[in-house]
mmCIF file of C-alpha atoms in Angstrom:
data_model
loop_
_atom_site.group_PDB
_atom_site.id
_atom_site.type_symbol
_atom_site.label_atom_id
_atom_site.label_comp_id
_atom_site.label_asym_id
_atom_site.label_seq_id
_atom_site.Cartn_x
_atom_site.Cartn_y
_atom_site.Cartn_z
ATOM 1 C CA UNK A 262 14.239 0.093 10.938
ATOM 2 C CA UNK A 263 13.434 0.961 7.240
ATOM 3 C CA UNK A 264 11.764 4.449 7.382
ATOM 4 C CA UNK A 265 10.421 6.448 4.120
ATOM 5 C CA UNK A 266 9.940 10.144 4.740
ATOM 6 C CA UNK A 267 7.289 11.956 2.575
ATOM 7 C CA UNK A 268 7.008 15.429 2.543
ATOM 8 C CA UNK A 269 4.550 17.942 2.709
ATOM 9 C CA UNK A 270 1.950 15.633 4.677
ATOM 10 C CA UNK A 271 -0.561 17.887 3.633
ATOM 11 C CA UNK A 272 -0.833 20.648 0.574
ATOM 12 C CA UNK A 273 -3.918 22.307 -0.449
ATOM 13 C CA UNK A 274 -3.348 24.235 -3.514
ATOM 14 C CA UNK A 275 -5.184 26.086 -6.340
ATOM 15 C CA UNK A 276 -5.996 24.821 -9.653
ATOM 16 C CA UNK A 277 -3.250 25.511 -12.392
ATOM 17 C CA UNK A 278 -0.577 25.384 -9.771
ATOM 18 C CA UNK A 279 2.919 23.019 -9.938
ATOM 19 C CA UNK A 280 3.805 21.275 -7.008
ATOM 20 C CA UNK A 281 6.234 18.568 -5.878
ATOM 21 C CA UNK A 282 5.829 15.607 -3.407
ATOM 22 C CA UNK A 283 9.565 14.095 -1.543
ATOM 23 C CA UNK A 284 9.933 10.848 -0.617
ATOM 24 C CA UNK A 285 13.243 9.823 1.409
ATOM 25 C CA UNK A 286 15.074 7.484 2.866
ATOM 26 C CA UNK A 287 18.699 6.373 4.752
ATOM 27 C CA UNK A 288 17.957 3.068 2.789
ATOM 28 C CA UNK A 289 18.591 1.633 -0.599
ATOM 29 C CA UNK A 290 15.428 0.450 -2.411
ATOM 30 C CA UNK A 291 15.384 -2.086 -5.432
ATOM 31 C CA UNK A 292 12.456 -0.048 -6.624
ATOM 32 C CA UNK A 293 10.191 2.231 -5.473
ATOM 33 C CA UNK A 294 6.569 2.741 -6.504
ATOM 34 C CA UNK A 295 3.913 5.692 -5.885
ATOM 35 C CA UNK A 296 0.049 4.695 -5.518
ATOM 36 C CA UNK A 297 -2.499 7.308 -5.577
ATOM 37 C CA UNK A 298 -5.458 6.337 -2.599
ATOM 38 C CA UNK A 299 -8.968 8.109 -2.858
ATOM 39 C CA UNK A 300 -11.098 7.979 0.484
ATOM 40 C CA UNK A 301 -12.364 4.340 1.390
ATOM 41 C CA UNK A 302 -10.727 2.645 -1.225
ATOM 42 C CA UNK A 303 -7.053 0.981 -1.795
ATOM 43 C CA UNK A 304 -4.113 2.589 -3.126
ATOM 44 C CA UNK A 305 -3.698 2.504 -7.011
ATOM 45 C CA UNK A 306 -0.500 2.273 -8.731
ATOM 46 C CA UNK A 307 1.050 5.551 -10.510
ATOM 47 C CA UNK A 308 4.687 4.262 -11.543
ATOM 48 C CA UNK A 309 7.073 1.732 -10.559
ATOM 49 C CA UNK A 310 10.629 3.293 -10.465
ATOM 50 C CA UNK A 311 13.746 0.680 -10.669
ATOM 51 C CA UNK A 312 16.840 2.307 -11.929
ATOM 52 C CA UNK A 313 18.746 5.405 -10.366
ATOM 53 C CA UNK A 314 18.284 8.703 -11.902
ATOM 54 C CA UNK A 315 15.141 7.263 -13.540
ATOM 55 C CA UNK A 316 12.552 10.242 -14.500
ATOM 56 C CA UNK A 317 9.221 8.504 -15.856
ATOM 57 C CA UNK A 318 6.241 11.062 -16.760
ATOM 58 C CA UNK A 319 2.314 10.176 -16.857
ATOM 59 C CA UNK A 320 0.737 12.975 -18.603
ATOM 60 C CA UNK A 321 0.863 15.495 -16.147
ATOM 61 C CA UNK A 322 2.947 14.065 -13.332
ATOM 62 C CA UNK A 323 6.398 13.507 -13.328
ATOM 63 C CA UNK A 324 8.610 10.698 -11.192
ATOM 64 C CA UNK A 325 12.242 10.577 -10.378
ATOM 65 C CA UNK A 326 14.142 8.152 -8.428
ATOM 66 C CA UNK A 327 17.495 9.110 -6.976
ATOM 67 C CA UNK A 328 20.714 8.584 -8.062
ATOM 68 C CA UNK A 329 21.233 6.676 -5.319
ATOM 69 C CA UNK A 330 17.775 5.336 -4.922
ATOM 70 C CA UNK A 331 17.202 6.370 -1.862
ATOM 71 C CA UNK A 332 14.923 9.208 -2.861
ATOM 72 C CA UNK A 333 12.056 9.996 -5.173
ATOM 73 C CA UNK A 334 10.040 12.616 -6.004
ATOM 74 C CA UNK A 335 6.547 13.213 -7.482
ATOM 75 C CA UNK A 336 6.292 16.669 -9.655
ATOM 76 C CA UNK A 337 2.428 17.484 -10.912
ATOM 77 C CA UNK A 338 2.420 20.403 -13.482
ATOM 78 C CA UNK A 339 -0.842 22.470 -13.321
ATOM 79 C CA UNK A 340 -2.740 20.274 -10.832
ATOM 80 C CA UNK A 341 -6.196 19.940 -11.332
ATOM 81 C CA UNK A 342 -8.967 19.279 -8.759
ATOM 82 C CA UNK A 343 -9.171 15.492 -10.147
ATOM 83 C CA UNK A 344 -5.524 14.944 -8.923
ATOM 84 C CA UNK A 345 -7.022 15.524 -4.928
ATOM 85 C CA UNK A 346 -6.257 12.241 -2.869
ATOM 86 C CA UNK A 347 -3.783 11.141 -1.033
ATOM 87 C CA UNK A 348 -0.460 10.507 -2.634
ATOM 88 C CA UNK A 349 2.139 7.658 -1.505
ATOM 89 C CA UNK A 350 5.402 6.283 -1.986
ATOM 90 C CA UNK A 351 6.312 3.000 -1.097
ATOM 91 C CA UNK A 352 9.859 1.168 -1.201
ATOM 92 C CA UNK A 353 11.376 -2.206 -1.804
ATOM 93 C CA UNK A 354 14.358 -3.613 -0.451
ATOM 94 C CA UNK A 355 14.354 -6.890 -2.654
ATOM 95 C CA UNK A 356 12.363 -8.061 -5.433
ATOM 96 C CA UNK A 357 10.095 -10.362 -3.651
ATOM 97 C CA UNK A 358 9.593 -8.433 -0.558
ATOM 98 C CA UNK A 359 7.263 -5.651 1.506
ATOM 99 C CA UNK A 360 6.869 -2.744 0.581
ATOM 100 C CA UNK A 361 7.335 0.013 2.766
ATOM 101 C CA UNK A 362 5.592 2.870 3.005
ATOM 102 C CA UNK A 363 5.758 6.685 3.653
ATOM 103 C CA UNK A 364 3.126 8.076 5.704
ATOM 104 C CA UNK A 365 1.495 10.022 2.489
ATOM 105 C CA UNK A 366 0.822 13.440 0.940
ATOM 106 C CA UNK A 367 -2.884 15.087 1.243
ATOM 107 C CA UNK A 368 -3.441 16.766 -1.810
ATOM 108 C CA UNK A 369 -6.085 19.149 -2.177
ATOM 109 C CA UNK A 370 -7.076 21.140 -5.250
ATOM 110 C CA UNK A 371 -9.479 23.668 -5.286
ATOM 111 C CA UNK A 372 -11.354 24.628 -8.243
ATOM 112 C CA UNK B 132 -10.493 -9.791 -15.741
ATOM 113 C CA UNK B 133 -11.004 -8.642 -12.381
ATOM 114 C CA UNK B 134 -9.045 -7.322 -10.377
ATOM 115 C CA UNK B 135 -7.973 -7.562 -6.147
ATOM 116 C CA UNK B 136 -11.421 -8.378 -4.091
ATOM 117 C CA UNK B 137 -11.849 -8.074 -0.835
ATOM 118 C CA UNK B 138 -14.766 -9.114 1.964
ATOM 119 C CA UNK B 139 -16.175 -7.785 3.857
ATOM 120 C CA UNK B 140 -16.477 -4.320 2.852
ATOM 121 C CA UNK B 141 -16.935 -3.444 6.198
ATOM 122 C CA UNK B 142 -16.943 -4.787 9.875
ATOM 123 C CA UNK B 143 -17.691 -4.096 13.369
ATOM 124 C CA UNK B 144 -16.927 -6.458 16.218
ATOM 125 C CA UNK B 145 -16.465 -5.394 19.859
ATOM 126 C CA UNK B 146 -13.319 -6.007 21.912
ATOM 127 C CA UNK B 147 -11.661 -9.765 22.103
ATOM 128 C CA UNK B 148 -13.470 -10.718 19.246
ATOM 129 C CA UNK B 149 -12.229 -12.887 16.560
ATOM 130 C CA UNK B 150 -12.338 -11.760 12.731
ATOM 131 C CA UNK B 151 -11.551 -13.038 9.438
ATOM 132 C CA UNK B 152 -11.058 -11.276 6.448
ATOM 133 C CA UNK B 153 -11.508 -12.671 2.742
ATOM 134 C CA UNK B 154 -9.021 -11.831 -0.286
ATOM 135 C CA UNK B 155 -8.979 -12.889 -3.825
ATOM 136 C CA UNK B 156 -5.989 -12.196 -6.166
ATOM 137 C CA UNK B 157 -5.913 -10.728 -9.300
ATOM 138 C CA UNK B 158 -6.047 -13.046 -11.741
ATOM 139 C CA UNK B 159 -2.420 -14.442 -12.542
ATOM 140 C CA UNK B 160 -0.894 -13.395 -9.386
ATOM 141 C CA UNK B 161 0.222 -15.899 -6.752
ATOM 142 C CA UNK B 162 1.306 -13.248 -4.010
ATOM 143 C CA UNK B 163 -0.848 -12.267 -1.354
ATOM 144 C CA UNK B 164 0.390 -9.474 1.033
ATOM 145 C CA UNK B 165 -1.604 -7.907 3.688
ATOM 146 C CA UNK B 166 -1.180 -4.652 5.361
ATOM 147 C CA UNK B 167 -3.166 -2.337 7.839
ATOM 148 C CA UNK B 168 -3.915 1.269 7.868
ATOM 149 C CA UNK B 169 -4.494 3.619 10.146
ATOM 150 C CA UNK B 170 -6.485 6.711 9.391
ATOM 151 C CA UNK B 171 -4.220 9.467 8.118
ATOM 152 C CA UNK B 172 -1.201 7.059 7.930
ATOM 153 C CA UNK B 173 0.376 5.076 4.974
ATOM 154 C CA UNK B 174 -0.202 0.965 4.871
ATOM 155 C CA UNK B 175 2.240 -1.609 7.108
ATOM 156 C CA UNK B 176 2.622 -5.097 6.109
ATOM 157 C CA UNK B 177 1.684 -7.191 8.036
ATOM 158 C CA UNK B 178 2.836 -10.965 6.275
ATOM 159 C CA UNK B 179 3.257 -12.111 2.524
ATOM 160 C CA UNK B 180 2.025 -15.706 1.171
ATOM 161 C CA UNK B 181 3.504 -17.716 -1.335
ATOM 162 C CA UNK B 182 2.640 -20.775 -2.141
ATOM 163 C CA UNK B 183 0.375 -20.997 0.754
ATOM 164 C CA UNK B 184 3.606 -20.608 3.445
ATOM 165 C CA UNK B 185 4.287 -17.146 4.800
ATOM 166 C CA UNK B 186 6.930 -15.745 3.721
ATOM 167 C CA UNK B 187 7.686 -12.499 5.146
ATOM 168 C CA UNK B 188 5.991 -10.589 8.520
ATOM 169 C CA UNK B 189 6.177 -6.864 9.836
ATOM 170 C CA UNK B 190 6.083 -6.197 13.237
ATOM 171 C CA UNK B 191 2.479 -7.412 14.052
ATOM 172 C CA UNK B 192 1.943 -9.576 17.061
ATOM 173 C CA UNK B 193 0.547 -13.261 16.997
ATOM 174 C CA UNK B 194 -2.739 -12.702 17.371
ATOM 175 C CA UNK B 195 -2.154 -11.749 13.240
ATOM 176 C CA UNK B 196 -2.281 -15.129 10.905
ATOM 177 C CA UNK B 197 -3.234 -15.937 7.896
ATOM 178 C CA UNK B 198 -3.785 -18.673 5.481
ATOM 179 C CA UNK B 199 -3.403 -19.423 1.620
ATOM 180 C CA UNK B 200 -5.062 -21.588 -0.393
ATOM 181 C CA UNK B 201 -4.720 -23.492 -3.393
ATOM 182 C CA UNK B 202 -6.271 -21.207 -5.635
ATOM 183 C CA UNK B 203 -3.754 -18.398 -3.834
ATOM 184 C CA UNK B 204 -6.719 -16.681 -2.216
ATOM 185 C CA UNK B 205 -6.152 -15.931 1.289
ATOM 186 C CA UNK B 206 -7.422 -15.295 4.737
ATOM 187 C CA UNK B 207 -6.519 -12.601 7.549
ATOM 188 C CA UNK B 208 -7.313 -13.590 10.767
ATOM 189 C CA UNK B 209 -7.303 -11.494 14.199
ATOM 190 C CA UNK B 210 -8.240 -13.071 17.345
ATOM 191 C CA UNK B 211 -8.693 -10.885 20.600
ATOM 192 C CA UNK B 212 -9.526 -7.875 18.704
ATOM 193 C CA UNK B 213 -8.197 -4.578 20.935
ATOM 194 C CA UNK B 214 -9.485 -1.465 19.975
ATOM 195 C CA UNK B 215 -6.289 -0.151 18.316
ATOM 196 C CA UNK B 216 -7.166 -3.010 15.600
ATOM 197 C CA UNK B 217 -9.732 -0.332 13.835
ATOM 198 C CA UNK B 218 -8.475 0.251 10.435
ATOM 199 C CA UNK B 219 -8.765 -0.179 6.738
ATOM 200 C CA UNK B 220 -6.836 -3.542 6.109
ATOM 201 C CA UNK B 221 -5.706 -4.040 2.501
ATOM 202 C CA UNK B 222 -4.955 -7.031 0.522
ATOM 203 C CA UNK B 223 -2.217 -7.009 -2.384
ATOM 204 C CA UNK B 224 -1.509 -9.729 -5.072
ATOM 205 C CA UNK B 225 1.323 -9.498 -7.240
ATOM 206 C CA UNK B 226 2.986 -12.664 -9.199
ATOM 207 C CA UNK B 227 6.818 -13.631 -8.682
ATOM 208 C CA UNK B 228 7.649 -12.583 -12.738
ATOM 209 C CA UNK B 229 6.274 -8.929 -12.206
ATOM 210 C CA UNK B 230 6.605 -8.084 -8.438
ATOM 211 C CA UNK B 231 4.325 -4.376 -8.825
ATOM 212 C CA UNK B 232 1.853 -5.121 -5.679
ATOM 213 C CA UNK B 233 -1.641 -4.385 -7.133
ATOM 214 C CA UNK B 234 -3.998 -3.485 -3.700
ATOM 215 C CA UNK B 235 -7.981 -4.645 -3.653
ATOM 216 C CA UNK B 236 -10.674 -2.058 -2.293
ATOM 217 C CA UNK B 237 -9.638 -2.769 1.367
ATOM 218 C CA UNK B 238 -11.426 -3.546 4.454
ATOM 219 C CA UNK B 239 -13.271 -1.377 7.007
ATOM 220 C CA UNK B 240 -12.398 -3.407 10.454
ATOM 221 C CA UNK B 241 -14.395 -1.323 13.841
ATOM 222 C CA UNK B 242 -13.303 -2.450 17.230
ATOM 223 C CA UNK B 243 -15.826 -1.192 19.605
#
C-alpha cells in the first residue's frame, strides 16, 4: 500500500512567522503536487513537482521534491492569515494514474 | 472558460438509498477521476475514466460505479448508501498531454 505521510496535521501560528509542511513516503512518485483546500470547497493546485531535487517558489511559499522523490516539502516565509486552509500533498506513481494523497496540514494564522 | 462543475452541491439521502452525482470537465480535459473525503482526512480515489472505460479503481467496493460520456462528463453512482458514505466527493478532470488533476467544488453527500 502506497502511503504519503504529512506532517504537522495541524499548526496554528502567528502572523509573520516561517513554517514548513513534510510530506513522505517509502515510494517513488513520478510527480508530486500540493493543492491548497478552503472549507466546503475542492482542493486547488499550488505546484506540480516532477524532477528530484526540484525547489519551485510561488511568491511566498517554497516547494522541494526529494532527491529521491520520495519526499517534499512546503516552506511559507512570513505566513499571513490569507494562507489559513488546509494544505495537501498528493503523489503519482505514473503519468496517467491516481493520485495519492497525504492526510493534510491545518494551517491556522492568526492576525 | 469554466472550470470543474459539480451537482449537486449538496445531498441528503437516508440509509440504502441510491445516489448519483453529476461532473463536468474542464474544458479540454478528457480525464475524469473521482475521489471521496472524509472530514479531516485527505481525498481517495475512487476510479478514473477515459474514454468512457474505467481505467483505474482504489479500494472502494461495488456498490461504487460510474459512467462517461461522450462529451467526457461523468456520473458517480452509489447504491445502498451506509452511513459511512457521508462525505465531500470530488470530481477531477485532467487531459492525457498535461496530467495536473484540476478538482471541481465537490459534493456534500449525508447518509442519515
Amino acid at each position: 500500500t502506497q502511503l504519503l505521510e504529512q506532517s504537522p496535521q495541524f499548526l496554528s501560528i502567528q502572523e509573520g512567522e516561517n513554517l514548513t509542511v513534510y510530506c513522505n513516503s517509502s515510494s517513488v512518485f513520478s510527480s508530486l503536487q500540493w493543492y491548497r483546500q478552503e472549507p466546503g470547497e475542492g482542493p486547488v493546485l499550488l505546484v506540480t513537482v516532477v524532477t528530484g531535487g526540484e525547489v519551485k517558489k510561488l511568491k511566498r511559499l517554497t516547494f522541494q521534491f526529494g532527491d529521491a522523490r520520495k519526499d517534499s516539502s512546503l516552506h511559507i516565509t512570513a505566513a499571513q492569515p490569507g494562507d489559513t486552509g488546509l494544505y495537501l500533498c498528493a503523489g503519482r506513481t505514473s503519468n496517467t494514474g491516481k493520485l495519492i494523497f497525504g492526510q493534510g496540514t491545518t494551517l491556522q494564522v492568526k492576525p | 472558460d469554466a472550470g470543474v462543475t459539480q451537482s449537486p452541491t449538496h445531498l441528503i439521502k437516508t440509509r440504502g438509498q441510491q445516489v448519483t452525482l453529476r461532473c463536468s470537465p474542464k474544458s479540454g480535459h478528457d480525464t475524469v477521476s473521482w475521489y471521496q473525503q472524509a472530514l479531516g482526512q485527505g481525498p481517495q480515489f475512487i476510479f478514473q475514466y477515459y474514454e468512457e472505460e474505467e481505467r483505474q479503481r482504489g479500494n472502494f467496493p461495488d456498490r461504487f460505479s460510474g459512467h462517461q460520456y461522450p462529451n467526457y462528463s461523468s456520473e458517480l453512482n452509489v447504491n445502498a448508501l451506509l452511513l459511512g458514505d457521508s462525505a465531500l466527493y470530488l470530481c477531477a478532470s485532467s487531459s492525457r498531454v498535461h496530467n495536473e488533476q484540476f478538482f471541481g467544488p465537490g459534493t456534500r453527500l449525508t447518509v442519515l
